[in-house]
Tab-separated table of C-alpha atoms in Angstrom:
chain	number	residue	atom	x	y	z
A	1	MET	CA	-0.007	-0.064	-0.022
A	2	LYS	CA	1.356	3.355	-1.008
A	3	GLN	CA	2.217	6.150	1.531
A	4	ARG	CA	-0.099	9.030	0.733
A	5	ALA	CA	-0.617	12.432	1.882
A	6	ASP	CA	-3.559	14.937	1.541
A	7	PRO	CA	-3.449	16.734	-1.862
A	8	SER	CA	-2.891	19.967	0.072
A	9	ASN	CA	0.564	18.648	0.925
A	10	ASN	CA	1.649	19.066	-2.724
A	11	CYS	CA	0.435	15.572	-3.705
A	12	ALA	CA	3.111	13.484	-2.012
A	13	ASP	CA	2.917	9.912	-3.394
A	14	VAL	CA	5.613	7.560	-2.426
A	15	GLY	CA	5.371	4.007	-3.600
A	16	PRO	CA	6.105	1.070	-1.408
A	17	VAL	CA	9.333	0.222	-3.297
A	18	VAL	CA	10.957	3.303	-1.617
A	19	PRO	CA	12.340	2.385	1.823
A	20	LYS	CA	9.976	4.035	4.387
A	21	HIS	CA	12.808	5.160	6.629
A	22	TYR	CA	13.690	7.973	4.157
A	23	VAL	CA	10.219	9.482	4.536
A	24	ILE	CA	10.376	9.035	8.385
A	25	GLU	CA	13.847	10.675	8.577
A	26	ALA	CA	12.582	13.508	6.473
A	27	GLY	CA	9.890	14.394	9.105
A	28	GLY	CA	7.094	12.384	7.614
A	29	ILE	CA	4.969	12.598	4.323
A	30	ALA	CA	3.967	16.162	5.033
A	31	ASN	CA	7.524	17.140	4.112
A	32	VAL	CA	7.543	15.348	0.813
A	33	ARG	CA	6.429	16.449	-2.581
A	34	THR	CA	6.133	14.184	-5.650
A	35	THR	CA	6.539	15.267	-9.283
A	36	VAL	CA	5.243	12.874	-11.859
A	37	LEU	CA	7.316	13.245	-15.011
A	38	SER	CA	5.557	10.380	-16.957
A	39	PRO	CA	3.430	7.322	-16.142
A	40	LYS	CA	6.697	5.347	-15.687
A	41	LEU	CA	8.702	8.001	-13.715
A	42	ARG	CA	8.240	10.146	-10.728
A	43	ILE	CA	10.551	11.888	-8.455
A	44	HIS	CA	10.297	12.807	-4.743
A	45	GLN	CA	12.002	15.638	-2.907
A	46	ARG	CA	11.960	17.067	0.663
A	47	LYS	CA	9.960	20.309	0.861
A	48	ASP	CA	12.868	21.636	2.825
A	49	PHE	CA	15.136	20.550	-0.125
A	50	GLY	CA	17.248	18.649	2.284
A	51	ARG	CA	19.362	15.600	1.366
A	52	TRP	CA	17.739	12.186	1.479
A	53	ARG	CA	20.926	10.406	2.296
A	54	ASP	CA	24.008	11.466	4.269
A	55	PRO	CA	27.287	9.464	3.796
A	56	VAL	CA	27.982	7.405	6.939
A	57	ASN	CA	31.577	6.423	8.062
A	58	GLY	CA	31.895	2.635	8.375
A	59	ALA	CA	28.906	1.734	6.081
A	60	ARG	CA	31.474	1.376	3.225
A	61	PRO	CA	35.227	1.670	3.032
A	62	GLN	CA	34.922	5.438	2.561
A	63	GLN	CA	35.202	8.363	4.938
A	64	THR	CA	32.652	11.140	5.075
A	65	VAL	CA	34.212	14.544	4.283
A	66	LEU	CA	32.842	17.977	4.602
A	67	TYR	CA	34.089	20.742	2.302
A	68	PRO	CA	33.093	24.342	1.426
A	69	ARG	CA	31.304	24.392	-2.017
A	70	LEU	CA	32.418	26.972	-4.533
A	71	LYS	CA	28.986	27.247	-6.223
A	72	GLY	CA	25.591	28.213	-4.772
A	73	PRO	CA	25.167	29.187	-1.201
A	74	ARG	CA	28.415	29.132	0.900
A	75	GLU	CA	27.585	25.963	2.633
A	76	PHE	CA	29.487	22.782	3.584
A	77	ALA	CA	28.799	19.795	1.343
A	78	GLN	CA	29.107	16.195	2.300
A	79	ALA	CA	30.733	13.388	0.159
A	80	GLU	CA	32.460	10.014	0.431
A	81	SER	CA	36.078	10.952	0.140
A	82	ARG	CA	37.106	8.080	-2.028
A	83	GLY	CA	33.921	8.095	-4.090
A	84	GLU	CA	31.914	11.189	-4.622
A	85	ARG	CA	34.407	13.769	-3.519
A	86	PRO	CA	36.517	13.991	-6.770
A	87	MET	CA	33.344	14.089	-8.859
A	88	TYR	CA	31.823	16.965	-6.774
A	89	ALA	CA	35.164	18.831	-6.846
A	90	TYR	CA	35.031	18.613	-10.650
A	91	PHE	CA	31.509	19.923	-10.673
A	92	ASP	CA	32.734	22.776	-8.505
A	93	ILE	CA	35.227	24.124	-11.023
A	94	GLU	CA	33.690	22.946	-14.294
A	95	PRO	CA	32.590	26.222	-16.044
A	96	SER	CA	29.720	24.759	-17.878
A	97	ILE	CA	27.924	23.746	-14.661
A	98	LYS	CA	26.095	26.593	-13.052
A	99	ASN	CA	25.027	24.710	-9.815
A	100	TYR	CA	24.374	21.361	-8.490
A	101	TRP	CA	22.695	19.790	-5.471
A	102	GLU	CA	23.805	16.550	-3.838
A	103	GLN	CA	21.149	13.665	-3.363
A	104	ARG	CA	18.069	15.892	-3.233
A	105	PHE	CA	15.777	13.613	-5.238
A	106	ILE	CA	14.437	10.000	-5.088
A	107	VAL	CA	13.726	8.507	-8.518
A	108	GLU	CA	10.956	5.887	-8.628
A	109	ILE	CA	10.185	4.037	-11.818
A	110	HIS	CA	7.458	1.665	-12.846
A	111	ASP	CA	8.216	-0.179	-16.177
A	112	GLU	CA	7.778	-3.502	-17.884
A	113	GLU	CA	10.465	-4.965	-15.565
A	114	GLY	CA	8.702	-3.981	-12.345
A	115	ASP	CA	9.302	-1.203	-9.784
A	116	ALA	CA	12.706	0.337	-8.843
A	117	TRP	CA	14.048	3.330	-6.992
A	118	ALA	CA	17.342	5.224	-6.721
A	119	ILE	CA	18.841	8.311	-5.228
A	120	PRO	CA	20.938	10.020	-7.986
A	121	ASP	CA	24.166	11.614	-6.585
A	122	CYS	CA	23.150	15.012	-7.775
A	123	PHE	CA	20.976	17.287	-9.934
A	124	ALA	CA	22.807	19.797	-11.928
A	125	ILE	CA	22.019	22.814	-14.113
A	126	GLY	CA	24.294	24.029	-16.890
A	127	PHE	CA	25.017	27.593	-17.932
A	128	ASP	CA	22.982	26.780	-21.015
A	129	GLU	CA	20.002	26.217	-18.696
A	130	SER	CA	20.025	22.482	-19.520
A	131	SER	CA	19.770	20.222	-16.548
A	132	ALA	CA	20.428	16.455	-15.627
A	133	TRP	CA	20.167	13.975	-12.879
A	134	ILE	CA	23.640	12.477	-12.374
A	135	GLU	CA	24.722	9.154	-10.807
A	136	GLY	CA	28.421	8.710	-10.231
A	137	LYS	CA	29.850	5.195	-10.580
A	138	VAL	CA	33.470	3.892	-10.557
A	139	ASP	CA	34.071	1.948	-13.737
A	140	GLY	CA	35.205	-1.154	-11.979
A	141	ARG	CA	34.065	-3.714	-9.510
A	142	LEU	CA	35.607	-6.140	-6.990
A	143	VAL	CA	35.616	-9.840	-8.054
A	144	VAL	CA	36.262	-12.714	-5.654
A	145	ALA	CA	37.480	-15.935	-7.323
A	146	SER	CA	36.645	-19.333	-6.063
A	147	ASP	CA	40.100	-19.655	-4.370
A	148	GLY	CA	39.376	-16.444	-2.414
A	149	ARG	CA	41.655	-14.105	-4.515
A	150	THR	CA	40.317	-10.759	-5.345
A	151	SER	CA	40.698	-8.613	-8.367
A	152	ILE	CA	39.293	-5.499	-10.002
A	153	GLU	CA	37.477	-5.915	-13.239
A	154	ARG	CA	36.453	-3.068	-15.502
A	155	GLY	CA	32.719	-2.503	-15.849
A	156	LEU	CA	29.704	-2.593	-13.646
A	157	THR	CA	27.721	-5.605	-12.620
A	158	GLU	CA	25.117	-6.836	-15.041
A	159	LYS	CA	22.331	-6.136	-12.523
A	160	LEU	CA	23.452	-2.675	-11.855
A	161	THR	CA	23.887	-1.921	-15.583
A	162	ALA	CA	20.365	-3.128	-16.260
A	163	LYS	CA	18.935	-1.032	-13.456
A	164	LEU	CA	20.759	2.148	-14.554
A	165	SER	CA	19.707	1.505	-18.191
A	166	ARG	CA	15.972	1.256	-17.053
A	167	ILE	CA	16.227	4.596	-15.188
A	168	GLN	CA	17.992	6.302	-18.100
A	169	SER	CA	15.298	5.059	-20.530
A	170	ALA	CA	12.499	6.308	-18.261
A	171	PHE	CA	14.020	9.741	-18.174
A	172	GLU	CA	14.639	9.836	-21.947
A	173	GLU	CA	11.037	8.825	-22.614
A	174	ALA	CA	9.852	11.563	-20.397
A	175	GLY	CA	12.001	14.109	-22.134
A	176	TYR	CA	14.646	14.547	-19.373
A	177	THR	CA	18.272	13.687	-18.910
A	178	TYR	CA	19.751	11.096	-16.576
A	179	VAL	CA	23.472	10.267	-17.004
A	180	VAL	CA	25.956	7.980	-15.316
A	181	PHE	CA	29.314	9.874	-14.539
A	182	ASN	CA	32.522	7.979	-14.658
A	183	GLU	CA	34.071	8.596	-11.286
A	184	SER	CA	37.258	6.863	-12.382
A	185	TRP	CA	37.799	9.821	-14.783
A	186	ALA	CA	37.528	12.371	-11.964
A	187	LYS	CA	39.737	10.275	-9.720
A	188	HIS	CA	42.616	10.026	-12.227
A	189	PRO	CA	45.731	11.436	-10.599
A	190	ILE	CA	46.285	14.055	-13.392
A	191	ILE	CA	42.591	15.130	-13.474
A	192	ALA	CA	42.499	15.200	-9.646
A	193	ALA	CA	45.697	17.263	-9.304
A	194	ASN	CA	44.406	19.829	-11.803
A	195	VAL	CA	41.062	20.156	-10.120
A	196	ASP	CA	42.727	20.563	-6.722
A	197	MET	CA	44.896	23.326	-8.160
A	198	ILE	CA	41.892	25.182	-9.477
A	199	VAL	CA	39.977	24.733	-6.220
A	200	HIS	CA	42.808	26.138	-4.174
A	201	ALA	CA	43.172	29.228	-6.556
A	202	ALA	CA	39.460	29.960	-6.199
A	203	ARG	CA	39.720	29.841	-2.420
A	204	ASP	CA	42.922	31.924	-2.201
A	205	LEU	CA	42.337	34.612	-4.908
A	206	VAL	CA	39.561	37.190	-5.316
A	207	LEU	CA	38.467	37.824	-8.902
A	208	ASP	CA	38.710	41.446	-10.034
A	209	PRO	CA	37.053	42.957	-12.995
A	210	PHE	CA	40.206	43.090	-15.186
A	211	VAL	CA	40.539	39.215	-15.374
A	212	PRO	CA	37.334	38.616	-17.268
A	213	PHE	CA	37.930	41.723	-19.415
A	214	ALA	CA	41.415	40.798	-20.437
A	215	LEU	CA	40.560	37.093	-21.082
A	216	GLY	CA	37.486	38.128	-23.043
A	217	GLN	CA	39.814	39.828	-25.619
A	218	LEU	CA	41.670	36.557	-26.224
A	219	LEU	CA	39.134	33.720	-26.300
A	220	ASP	CA	38.350	33.857	-29.974
A	221	ARG	CA	41.979	33.201	-30.910
A	222	PRO	CA	42.698	29.754	-32.371
A	223	ASP	CA	45.129	27.411	-30.477
A	224	LEU	CA	44.937	29.595	-27.344
A	225	THR	CA	47.187	28.435	-24.463
A	226	LEU	CA	47.347	29.149	-20.773
A	227	GLY	CA	50.615	31.017	-21.397
A	228	ASP	CA	48.895	33.273	-23.902
A	229	CYS	CA	46.187	34.001	-21.422
A	230	ALA	CA	48.687	34.770	-18.622
A	231	MET	CA	50.370	37.480	-20.582
A	232	PRO	CA	48.000	40.262	-19.493
A	233	PHE	CA	48.867	39.396	-15.850
A	234	ALA	CA	52.624	39.416	-16.284
A	235	ASP	CA	53.021	42.088	-13.698
A	236	ARG	CA	51.479	39.988	-11.026
A	237	ALA	CA	52.927	37.227	-9.005
A	238	CYS	CA	52.145	33.848	-10.520
A	239	PRO	CA	50.208	35.202	-13.570
A	240	GLU	CA	49.067	31.737	-14.561
A	241	GLU	CA	46.990	31.539	-11.280
A	242	TRP	CA	44.560	34.131	-12.630
A	243	VAL	CA	43.739	32.109	-15.650
A	244	ILE	CA	43.308	29.037	-13.385
A	245	LEU	CA	40.956	31.150	-11.256
A	246	ALA	CA	39.013	32.141	-14.224
A	247	MET	CA	38.067	28.567	-14.907
A	248	ALA	CA	36.558	28.244	-11.435
A	249	LYS	CA	34.600	31.423	-12.208
A	250	GLY	CA	33.159	30.060	-15.435
A	251	ILE	CA	35.176	32.366	-17.727
A	252	VAL	CA	37.476	29.933	-19.500
A	253	SER	CA	37.898	26.156	-19.932
A	254	ILE	CA	41.307	24.610	-19.488
A	255	ASP	CA	42.208	21.058	-20.714
A	256	LEU	CA	42.282	18.948	-17.624
A	257	THR	CA	43.550	15.737	-19.339
A	258	ALA	CA	47.235	16.712	-19.023
A	259	PRO	CA	49.145	18.422	-16.185
A	260	ILE	CA	48.212	22.109	-16.276
A	261	GLY	CA	51.084	24.279	-17.609
A	262	ARG	CA	51.737	27.278	-19.929
A	263	GLY	CA	51.057	25.054	-22.917
A	264	SER	CA	47.568	23.867	-21.678
A	265	LYS	CA	44.810	24.394	-24.212
A	266	VAL	CA	42.341	27.160	-23.148
A	267	SER	CA	38.975	27.836	-24.776
A	268	ARG	CA	35.463	29.222	-24.068
A	269	PRO	CA	33.450	26.990	-21.772
A	270	GLU	CA	31.735	24.211	-23.641
A	271	ARG	CA	28.378	22.709	-23.203
A	272	PRO	CA	27.925	20.572	-20.067
A	273	PHE	CA	29.222	17.092	-20.243
A	274	TRP	CA	25.703	15.559	-20.218
A	275	ALA	CA	25.166	17.112	-23.598
A	276	ASN	CA	28.346	15.628	-25.049
A	277	GLU	CA	28.310	12.351	-23.023
A	278	THR	CA	32.089	12.660	-22.737
A	279	ARG	CA	32.385	11.745	-19.009
A	280	GLY	CA	30.000	8.746	-18.971
A	281	LEU	CA	30.783	5.124	-18.539
């Protein structure tokens, strides 16, 4: 039997497939609203827009970390340090992402395979006003052989892949976007080091009006490099830092796939990754 609330409570309608403790911990059904996106798909959020799930130390081999977000309200976000944290750090500095919110929606689907639910890692909005629900997964899994030896194999389990595909299909049919983000990409040592460098610049430096003005004069040049962009700041200590700061502020995009240096490729921000599917599994 479904948990229902009076229509005056924004039509909360949470199916029995969703664990009841989420509603209880949210303060009851009166603090829940349901949005029906299609006959197959509905999403639930707390009316106070709180998180549905908080990382818990010890539940998995990750530690919960708190860190100040660069986007949106100046608040501390929560993440699993070895799982979600690299992904959220990338979202913080990626110029095409306007804002994101962690684990604020429960997805409930009803399709030919039956009922299923999930809590996507985040909902994000791009500077092009597009949006996506995003689930982060590491592109690998632990496999235990019959002799007890363990190894890591590339790819997700068949069961998990099937569930993610069902959710993605339900969103696509309803005209919305649900993507699976490859956390292994964000955790790569080169990517992670570049992201950390940009995060530190954003916390240590204050953007002044000359930075976007000076860079705006350069961004239409072909084969633009970080060294080219640093030239207007040659009279400052560490001129390259101002270009790095500009990425965190959504002004430029720097190639993250190689260690950041004066030869790094710089361009105008592109469309969000969910439009290009370049960070998916």
